[in-house]
Amino acid sequence: MVLATTIGTALEWYGFILFSTMSALVLNRLFFPPGDPVAATLASFATFAVGFLVRPLGALVIGHHGDRLGRRKMLVITLVTVGSASTLMGALPTYETAGAWAPVLLVVLRIVQGFGAGAEYAGASLTLAEFAPPEHRGRYSAIPPAGAALGALISAGAVAAVSTLPADDFLAWGWRIPFLATVLVTATGFYIRVSVAESPVFEAAKRERGVARAPAVELARSAPRTLIAGVVSSVGPNVAAYIPVVFALAYLTEQLDVSRTDTVVGALVYFACSAAAMPMAGALADGIGRRTVLAGAMVASAVFAFPFFWLLGTRDVAYVWFAFGVSGLLLGAQLGAQAGFLAELFPTRTRFSGVALSRELAAAAAGGTAPLVAAALLEAAGGAPWPVVLYMSALLLLSAVAVALTHG
C-alpha cells in the first residue's frame, strides 16, 4: 500500500513541478508571443495558475466518488488523468509552429492535469492513514507527501539534466524529454494500483453506516467550521511551496542573472531537504502532536521569508543553495505533519471530500496564484522583494493561527 499510494503521488508532483519549473525557464519563451519578456513570464505563470483553479473541481468530483465508491478506484483514475496530460505536454507544438493554438492546447492539458491532481495527493495520504495503526498514523501518512517531494526532486533532476544541453537544443527538443518520460511511470503505477485492496476503514464505515449521499454537502452542513479550518490551514504550505520553487526560480534567472543550471540545482536541494524532513515531521507529530509540529513549522517558515530573499539577493551560489535547503526543510515539516492532521480532522464518511477540498481550495486561492501575485508585487516595487516577503509571511501566520484554533 505504501508503494501504491506513493508512486502515484510522486508521478503527480513530478508532472506538476515539471510544469512549474518549465514555466519559469522555457514555456514562457516557447508558447507565448515573443516580445515583452515580463509579459510572457506573467502569461506563463497565469497558465500555471489555471491548473490550480481547476483542482477544487477535481477535489469535489473525485472526492465525492472516493467517499461513495471507495479510495482505490479514484486513485487509479487520478493516476491515469495526471500521467496522460503530463505526457502529452511533451508533444505539443510551440507558438512558432501553431500560433495561438499553442497556448490554448497547453492550457487545456494543464486543466486536465489539474483536475486529476485535485484528489491524488489527498487520496493517497488519507488512504495510507486509514491503513496505518493510530499510534503511527503521522509517520505513515507522511510517506505519500515525501513521495511527492521525491517526484519533484526527480523532476528537478530531469530538468537539470536536459539543461546541460546546448541552449538551442534545449529549446528545440530537450525540454520535451522529461514530459514524455512520464508515460513509463504512469504504466507502472497503474499496474500497482489496480492490484491493491480497498481501505479497511472505508469498508467498515460503509458496512456500519453506509456512504454519504452527498459527502461535500453533508460536510458543509455538519461541520462548516472544520472545513474552513482545513482550508485556511492549507494556505501556508502552498505559499511556502510555490514562491520558492516557481517564483524564485524566475526571480533568480531573470532579475538576479543567476545561471539556469545553478538555479535548478537550488531546486534539487530544496526538494531533497523537503523529502527528508517529511517522514521525520510525521514521526515527531505522533509524539508531540500534529498541531504543534504543523503550526511551529509555519511560524518558522514565515520568519525565514526575509532571510530567504536576502540570501538569494547575494547571488552567491552557496548562499542561494543554503536558502533553498532551509526553505525545503521547513516546507517538509509542514507537509509531513499536515497529512495526519487533515486525515484526523474529518470523519470517514466525508474524509476524502474534506481532505481534498481543504487542500485544493487553498491551492487554488493561494498556491497557483502565489507566483503570479509575487511577480506582480515585485514589478510594482521596482524589483525589491520586500512586498513578497510580507505577503508570504502573512499567509503563513494566518494558517498557523487556524491550526492552533482547531480541536485535538
CSV table of C-alpha atoms in Angstrom, one decimal, residues 57-392:
chain,number,residue,atom,x,y,z
A,57,LEU,CA,-13.4,20.8,-9.1
A,58,GLY,CA,-11.3,17.7,-9.3
A,59,ALA,CA,-11.4,17.5,-5.5
A,60,LEU,CA,-15.1,17.9,-5.4
A,61,VAL,CA,-15.9,15.4,-8.1
A,62,ILE,CA,-13.3,12.7,-7.3
A,63,GLY,CA,-13.6,13.3,-3.6
A,64,HIS,CA,-17.4,12.7,-3.9
A,65,HIS,CA,-16.9,9.4,-5.6
A,66,GLY,CA,-14.0,8.5,-3.3
A,67,ASP,CA,-16.4,8.8,-0.3
A,68,ARG,CA,-19.1,6.8,-2.1
A,69,LEU,CA,-17.3,4.2,-4.3
A,70,GLY,CA,-14.0,3.8,-2.5
A,71,ARG,CA,-10.5,5.1,-2.4
A,72,ARG,CA,-8.8,2.7,-4.7
A,73,LYS,CA,-10.9,3.3,-7.8
A,74,MET,CA,-10.4,7.0,-7.6
A,75,LEU,CA,-6.6,6.7,-7.1
A,76,VAL,CA,-6.4,4.7,-10.4
A,77,ILE,CA,-8.4,7.5,-12.2
A,78,THR,CA,-6.2,10.3,-10.8
A,79,LEU,CA,-3.1,8.5,-11.8
A,80,VAL,CA,-4.1,8.0,-15.4
A,81,THR,CA,-5.5,11.5,-15.7
A,82,VAL,CA,-2.4,13.3,-14.5
A,83,GLY,CA,0.0,10.9,-16.3
A,84,SER,CA,-1.7,11.3,-19.6
A,85,ALA,CA,-1.8,15.0,-19.5
A,86,SER,CA,1.8,15.4,-18.4
A,87,THR,CA,3.0,13.0,-21.2
A,88,LEU,CA,1.0,14.9,-23.9
A,89,MET,CA,2.5,18.2,-22.9
A,90,GLY,CA,5.8,16.9,-24.3
A,91,ALA,CA,4.3,16.5,-27.7
A,92,LEU,CA,2.7,20.0,-28.0
A,93,PRO,CA,3.5,22.3,-30.9
A,94,THR,CA,5.1,25.7,-29.9
A,95,TYR,CA,3.9,29.2,-30.7
A,96,GLU,CA,6.3,29.4,-33.6
A,97,THR,CA,4.6,26.4,-35.4
A,98,ALA,CA,1.0,26.6,-34.2
A,99,GLY,CA,0.5,30.2,-33.3
A,100,ALA,CA,-2.4,30.9,-30.9
A,101,TRP,CA,-3.3,27.2,-30.7
A,102,ALA,CA,-0.1,26.5,-28.8
A,103,PRO,CA,-1.1,28.3,-25.6
A,104,VAL,CA,-4.6,27.1,-26.0
A,105,LEU,CA,-3.6,23.4,-26.1
A,106,LEU,CA,-1.2,24.0,-23.2
A,107,VAL,CA,-4.0,25.4,-21.1
A,108,VAL,CA,-6.3,22.5,-22.0
A,109,LEU,CA,-3.7,19.9,-20.9
A,110,ARG,CA,-3.0,22.0,-17.8
A,111,ILE,CA,-6.7,21.9,-16.9
A,112,VAL,CA,-6.8,18.1,-17.3
A,113,GLN,CA,-3.7,17.7,-15.2
A,114,GLY,CA,-5.1,20.0,-12.5
A,115,PHE,CA,-8.4,18.1,-12.4
A,116,GLY,CA,-6.7,14.8,-11.7
A,117,ALA,CA,-4.2,16.3,-9.3
A,118,GLY,CA,-7.1,17.8,-7.3
A,119,ALA,CA,-7.6,14.5,-5.5
A,120,GLU,CA,-4.4,12.5,-5.9
A,121,TYR,CA,-2.3,13.8,-3.1
A,122,ALA,CA,-5.2,13.9,-0.6
A,123,GLY,CA,-6.5,10.5,-1.6
A,124,ALA,CA,-3.1,8.8,-1.3
A,125,SER,CA,-2.2,10.3,2.1
A,126,LEU,CA,-5.7,9.7,3.7
A,127,THR,CA,-5.7,6.1,2.3
A,128,LEU,CA,-2.4,5.3,3.9
A,129,ALA,CA,-3.6,7.0,7.1
A,130,GLU,CA,-6.6,4.7,7.1
A,131,PHE,CA,-4.4,1.6,6.7
A,132,ALA,CA,-1.9,2.7,9.5
A,133,PRO,CA,-2.3,1.9,13.2
A,134,PRO,CA,-3.4,5.1,15.1
A,135,GLU,CA,-0.1,5.4,17.0
A,136,HIS,CA,1.9,5.5,13.8
A,137,ARG,CA,-0.6,7.4,11.6
A,138,GLY,CA,1.5,10.5,11.3
A,139,ARG,CA,4.6,8.5,10.3
A,140,TYR,CA,2.8,6.6,7.6
A,141,SER,CA,0.6,9.3,6.3
A,142,ALA,CA,3.7,11.5,5.7
A,143,ILE,CA,5.1,8.9,3.2
A,144,PRO,CA,3.0,10.0,0.2
A,145,PRO,CA,3.9,13.7,0.7
A,146,ALA,CA,7.5,12.5,0.8
A,147,GLY,CA,6.8,10.7,-2.4
A,148,ALA,CA,5.6,13.9,-3.8
A,149,ALA,CA,8.8,15.6,-2.9
A,150,LEU,CA,10.7,12.7,-4.4
A,151,GLY,CA,8.7,13.1,-7.6
A,152,ALA,CA,9.5,16.8,-7.6
A,153,LEU,CA,13.2,16.0,-6.9
A,154,ILE,CA,13.3,13.7,-9.9
A,155,SER,CA,11.6,16.3,-11.9
A,156,ALA,CA,14.2,18.9,-11.0
A,157,GLY,CA,16.9,16.4,-11.7
A,158,ALA,CA,15.4,15.8,-15.2
A,159,VAL,CA,15.3,19.5,-15.9
A,160,ALA,CA,18.9,19.8,-14.7
A,161,ALA,CA,20.0,17.0,-17.0
A,162,VAL,CA,18.4,18.5,-20.1
A,163,SER,CA,19.5,22.0,-19.1
A,164,THR,CA,23.1,20.8,-19.8
A,165,LEU,CA,22.2,20.6,-23.5
A,166,PRO,CA,23.3,23.5,-25.7
A,167,ALA,CA,20.7,26.3,-25.4
A,168,ASP,CA,19.3,25.8,-28.9
A,169,ASP,CA,18.9,22.0,-28.5
A,170,PHE,CA,17.2,22.6,-25.1
A,171,LEU,CA,14.7,25.0,-26.5
A,172,ALA,CA,14.2,22.9,-29.7
A,173,TRP,CA,13.6,19.4,-28.2
A,174,GLY,CA,15.4,18.9,-24.9
A,175,TRP,CA,12.7,20.3,-22.7
A,176,ARG,CA,10.2,17.7,-24.1
A,177,ILE,CA,12.1,14.6,-22.8
A,178,PRO,CA,11.1,14.9,-19.1
A,179,PHE,CA,7.4,15.3,-20.1
A,180,LEU,CA,7.4,12.3,-22.5
A,181,ALA,CA,9.1,10.1,-19.9
A,182,THR,CA,6.0,10.4,-17.7
A,183,VAL,CA,4.3,7.6,-19.7
A,184,LEU,CA,6.7,5.0,-18.1
A,185,VAL,CA,5.8,5.8,-14.6
A,186,THR,CA,2.1,6.0,-15.4
A,187,ALA,CA,2.1,2.5,-16.8
A,188,THR,CA,4.0,1.2,-13.7
A,189,GLY,CA,1.7,3.0,-11.3
A,190,PHE,CA,-1.4,1.8,-13.0
A,191,TYR,CA,-0.3,-1.9,-12.7
A,192,ILE,CA,0.4,-1.5,-9.0
A,193,ARG,CA,-2.7,0.5,-8.0
A,194,VAL,CA,-5.2,-1.9,-9.7
A,195,SER,CA,-3.7,-4.7,-7.5
A,196,VAL,CA,-4.1,-3.2,-4.0
A,197,ALA,CA,-7.0,-3.7,-1.6
A,198,GLU,CA,-9.6,-1.1,-0.6
A,199,SER,CA,-9.2,0.9,2.6
A,200,PRO,CA,-10.4,-1.3,5.6
A,201,VAL,CA,-11.6,1.8,7.4
A,202,PHE,CA,-13.8,2.8,4.5
A,203,GLU,CA,-15.2,-0.7,4.1
A,204,ALA,CA,-16.0,-0.8,7.8
A,205,ALA,CA,-17.7,2.6,7.8
A,206,LYS,CA,-19.7,1.6,4.7
A,207,ARG,CA,-21.0,-1.6,6.4
A,208,GLU,CA,-21.9,0.2,9.6
A,209,ARG,CA,-23.3,3.5,8.5
A,210,GLY,CA,-23.5,3.4,4.7
A,211,VAL,CA,-22.0,6.0,2.5
A,212,ALA,CA,-22.9,9.7,2.4
A,213,ARG,CA,-25.3,10.6,-0.4
A,214,ALA,CA,-23.6,13.9,-1.0
A,215,PRO,CA,-20.3,14.0,1.1
A,216,ALA,CA,-19.4,17.6,0.4
A,217,VAL,CA,-22.9,18.8,1.3
A,218,GLU,CA,-23.0,16.7,4.4
A,219,LEU,CA,-19.7,18.1,5.5
A,220,ALA,CA,-20.7,21.7,4.8
A,221,ARG,CA,-23.8,21.3,6.8
A,222,SER,CA,-22.5,19.3,9.8
A,223,ALA,CA,-19.0,20.8,10.2
A,224,PRO,CA,-18.5,24.1,8.2
A,225,ARG,CA,-16.0,25.4,10.7
A,226,THR,CA,-13.9,22.3,10.4
A,227,LEU,CA,-13.9,22.6,6.6
A,228,ILE,CA,-12.9,26.3,6.9
A,229,ALA,CA,-10.1,25.5,9.3
A,230,GLY,CA,-8.9,22.8,6.9
A,231,VAL,CA,-8.8,25.2,4.0
A,232,VAL,CA,-7.1,28.1,5.9
A,233,SER,CA,-4.6,25.7,7.5
A,234,SER,CA,-3.6,24.6,4.0
A,235,VAL,CA,-2.9,28.1,2.6
A,236,GLY,CA,0.5,28.4,4.3
A,237,PRO,CA,2.1,25.2,2.9
A,238,ASN,CA,1.0,26.3,-0.6
A,239,VAL,CA,2.7,29.7,-0.3
A,240,ALA,CA,5.7,28.1,1.3
A,241,ALA,CA,6.0,25.7,-1.7
A,242,TYR,CA,5.3,27.8,-4.8
A,243,ILE,CA,7.0,31.0,-4.0
A,244,PRO,CA,10.4,29.3,-3.6
A,245,VAL,CA,10.1,26.7,-6.3
A,246,VAL,CA,8.3,28.7,-9.0
A,247,PHE,CA,8.6,32.4,-8.5
A,248,ALA,CA,12.1,32.3,-7.0
A,249,LEU,CA,13.4,30.4,-10.0
A,250,ALA,CA,12.3,33.1,-12.4
A,251,TYR,CA,13.5,35.8,-9.9
A,252,LEU,CA,17.0,34.3,-9.8
A,253,THR,CA,17.4,33.8,-13.6
A,254,GLU,CA,15.6,36.9,-14.9
A,255,GLN,CA,16.2,39.5,-12.1
A,256,LEU,CA,19.5,38.4,-10.5
A,257,ASP,CA,21.2,36.8,-13.5
A,258,VAL,CA,21.9,33.6,-11.7
A,259,SER,CA,22.6,30.8,-14.2
A,260,ARG,CA,19.8,28.4,-15.1
A,261,THR,CA,21.9,25.4,-14.0
A,262,ASP,CA,22.7,26.9,-10.6
A,263,THR,CA,19.1,27.8,-10.1
A,264,VAL,CA,17.9,24.3,-11.0
A,265,VAL,CA,20.4,22.8,-8.6
A,266,GLY,CA,18.9,25.0,-5.9
A,267,ALA,CA,15.5,23.4,-6.7
A,268,LEU,CA,17.1,20.0,-6.3
A,269,VAL,CA,18.5,20.9,-2.9
A,270,TYR,CA,15.0,22.3,-1.9
A,271,PHE,CA,13.2,19.1,-2.8
A,272,ALA,CA,15.8,16.8,-1.3
A,273,CYS,CA,15.6,18.6,2.0
A,274,SER,CA,11.8,18.6,1.9
A,275,ALA,CA,11.6,14.9,1.2
A,276,ALA,CA,14.0,14.2,4.1
A,277,ALA,CA,12.0,16.3,6.6
A,278,MET,CA,8.6,14.9,5.9
A,279,PRO,CA,8.9,11.4,7.5
A,280,MET,CA,10.7,12.9,10.5
A,281,ALA,CA,8.0,15.5,10.9
A,282,GLY,CA,5.3,12.8,10.7
A,283,ALA,CA,7.0,10.7,13.3
A,284,LEU,CA,7.5,13.8,15.5
A,285,ALA,CA,3.8,14.6,15.1
A,286,ASP,CA,3.0,11.1,16.5
A,287,GLY,CA,4.9,12.0,19.6
A,288,ILE,CA,4.2,15.7,20.4
A,289,GLY,CA,1.0,16.3,18.4
A,290,ARG,CA,0.2,17.3,14.8
A,291,ARG,CA,-0.9,20.8,15.6
A,292,THR,CA,2.3,21.6,17.5
A,293,VAL,CA,4.6,20.5,14.7
A,294,LEU,CA,2.5,22.0,11.9
A,295,ALA,CA,1.9,25.4,13.4
A,296,GLY,CA,5.5,25.6,14.6
A,297,ALA,CA,6.8,24.9,11.1
A,298,MET,CA,4.5,27.5,9.6
A,299,VAL,CA,5.8,30.2,12.0
A,300,ALA,CA,9.4,29.2,11.3
A,301,SER,CA,8.8,29.4,7.6
A,302,ALA,CA,7.2,32.9,8.0
A,303,VAL,CA,10.2,34.1,10.0
A,304,PHE,CA,12.6,32.7,7.4
A,305,ALA,CA,10.9,34.5,4.4
A,306,PHE,CA,13.2,37.6,4.8
A,307,PRO,CA,16.5,35.7,5.2
A,308,PHE,CA,15.5,33.6,2.2
A,309,PHE,CA,15.2,36.5,-0.2
A,310,TRP,CA,18.2,38.2,1.4
A,311,LEU,CA,20.3,35.1,0.7
A,312,LEU,CA,19.1,35.0,-2.9
A,313,GLY,CA,20.0,38.6,-3.3
A,314,THR,CA,23.7,37.9,-2.6
A,315,ARG,CA,23.8,36.0,-5.9
A,316,ASP,CA,26.4,33.7,-4.2
A,317,VAL,CA,25.6,30.1,-5.2
A,318,ALA,CA,26.4,28.6,-1.8
A,319,TYR,CA,24.1,31.1,-0.1
A,320,VAL,CA,21.4,30.5,-2.7
A,321,TRP,CA,21.5,26.7,-2.2
A,322,PHE,CA,21.5,27.1,1.6
A,323,ALA,CA,18.4,29.3,1.3
A,324,PHE,CA,16.7,26.6,-0.7
A,325,GLY,CA,17.7,23.9,1.7
A,326,VAL,CA,16.4,25.6,4.8
A,327,SER,CA,13.2,26.5,2.9
A,328,GLY,CA,12.7,22.9,1.8
A,329,LEU,CA,13.2,21.6,5.4
A,330,LEU,CA,10.5,24.0,6.7
A,331,LEU,CA,8.1,23.0,3.9
A,332,GLY,CA,8.8,19.3,4.6
A,333,ALA,CA,8.0,19.8,8.3
A,334,GLN,CA,4.7,21.4,7.3
A,335,LEU,CA,3.6,18.8,4.8
A,336,GLY,CA,4.8,15.9,7.0
A,337,ALA,CA,2.6,16.9,9.9
A,338,GLN,CA,-0.3,18.2,7.7
A,339,ALA,CA,-1.1,14.8,6.2
A,340,GLY,CA,-2.1,13.2,9.6
A,341,PHE,CA,-3.6,16.5,10.8
A,342,LEU,CA,-6.1,16.7,7.8
A,343,ALA,CA,-6.9,12.9,7.9
A,344,GLU,CA,-8.0,13.2,11.5
A,345,LEU,CA,-9.9,16.4,11.0
A,346,PHE,CA,-12.7,14.7,9.1
A,347,PRO,CA,-14.9,11.6,9.7
A,348,THR,CA,-14.6,8.6,7.4
A,349,ARG,CA,-17.9,9.3,5.6
A,350,THR,CA,-16.7,12.6,4.3
A,351,ARG,CA,-12.9,12.3,4.7
A,352,PHE,CA,-11.9,12.1,1.0
A,353,SER,CA,-14.0,15.2,0.2
A,354,GLY,CA,-12.9,17.1,3.3
A,355,VAL,CA,-9.1,16.5,2.8
A,356,ALA,CA,-9.2,17.1,-0.9
A,357,LEU,CA,-11.3,20.3,-0.7
A,358,SER,CA,-9.2,21.6,2.2
A,359,ARG,CA,-6.0,21.2,0.2
A,360,GLU,CA,-7.3,22.2,-3.2
A,361,LEU,CA,-9.4,25.3,-2.3
A,362,ALA,CA,-6.3,26.6,-0.6
A,363,ALA,CA,-4.2,25.6,-3.6
A,364,ALA,CA,-6.4,27.5,-6.0
A,365,ALA,CA,-6.6,30.6,-3.7
A,366,ALA,CA,-3.0,30.8,-2.7
A,367,GLY,CA,-0.8,28.1,-4.3
A,368,GLY,CA,-1.4,28.6,-8.0
A,369,THR,CA,-1.7,32.4,-7.7
A,370,ALA,CA,1.3,32.8,-5.5
A,371,PRO,CA,3.9,33.1,-8.3
A,372,LEU,CA,1.6,35.5,-10.2
A,373,VAL,CA,1.0,37.7,-7.2
A,374,ALA,CA,4.6,37.6,-6.2
A,375,ALA,CA,5.7,38.6,-9.7
A,376,ALA,CA,3.2,41.5,-9.7
A,377,LEU,CA,4.4,42.7,-6.3
A,378,LEU,CA,8.0,42.6,-7.4
A,379,GLU,CA,7.2,44.6,-10.5
A,380,ALA,CA,5.2,47.2,-8.5
A,381,ALA,CA,8.1,47.5,-6.1
A,382,GLY,CA,10.6,48.1,-8.8
A,383,GLY,CA,12.3,44.8,-8.3
A,384,ALA,CA,12.5,45.0,-4.5
A,385,PRO,CA,11.4,41.7,-2.9
A,386,TRP,CA,10.1,43.1,0.5
A,387,PRO,CA,6.4,43.0,-0.6
A,388,VAL,CA,6.8,39.3,-1.5
A,389,VAL,CA,8.3,38.7,2.0
A,390,LEU,CA,5.3,40.4,3.7
A,391,TYR,CA,2.8,38.5,1.5
A,392,MET,CA,4.4,35.1,2.2
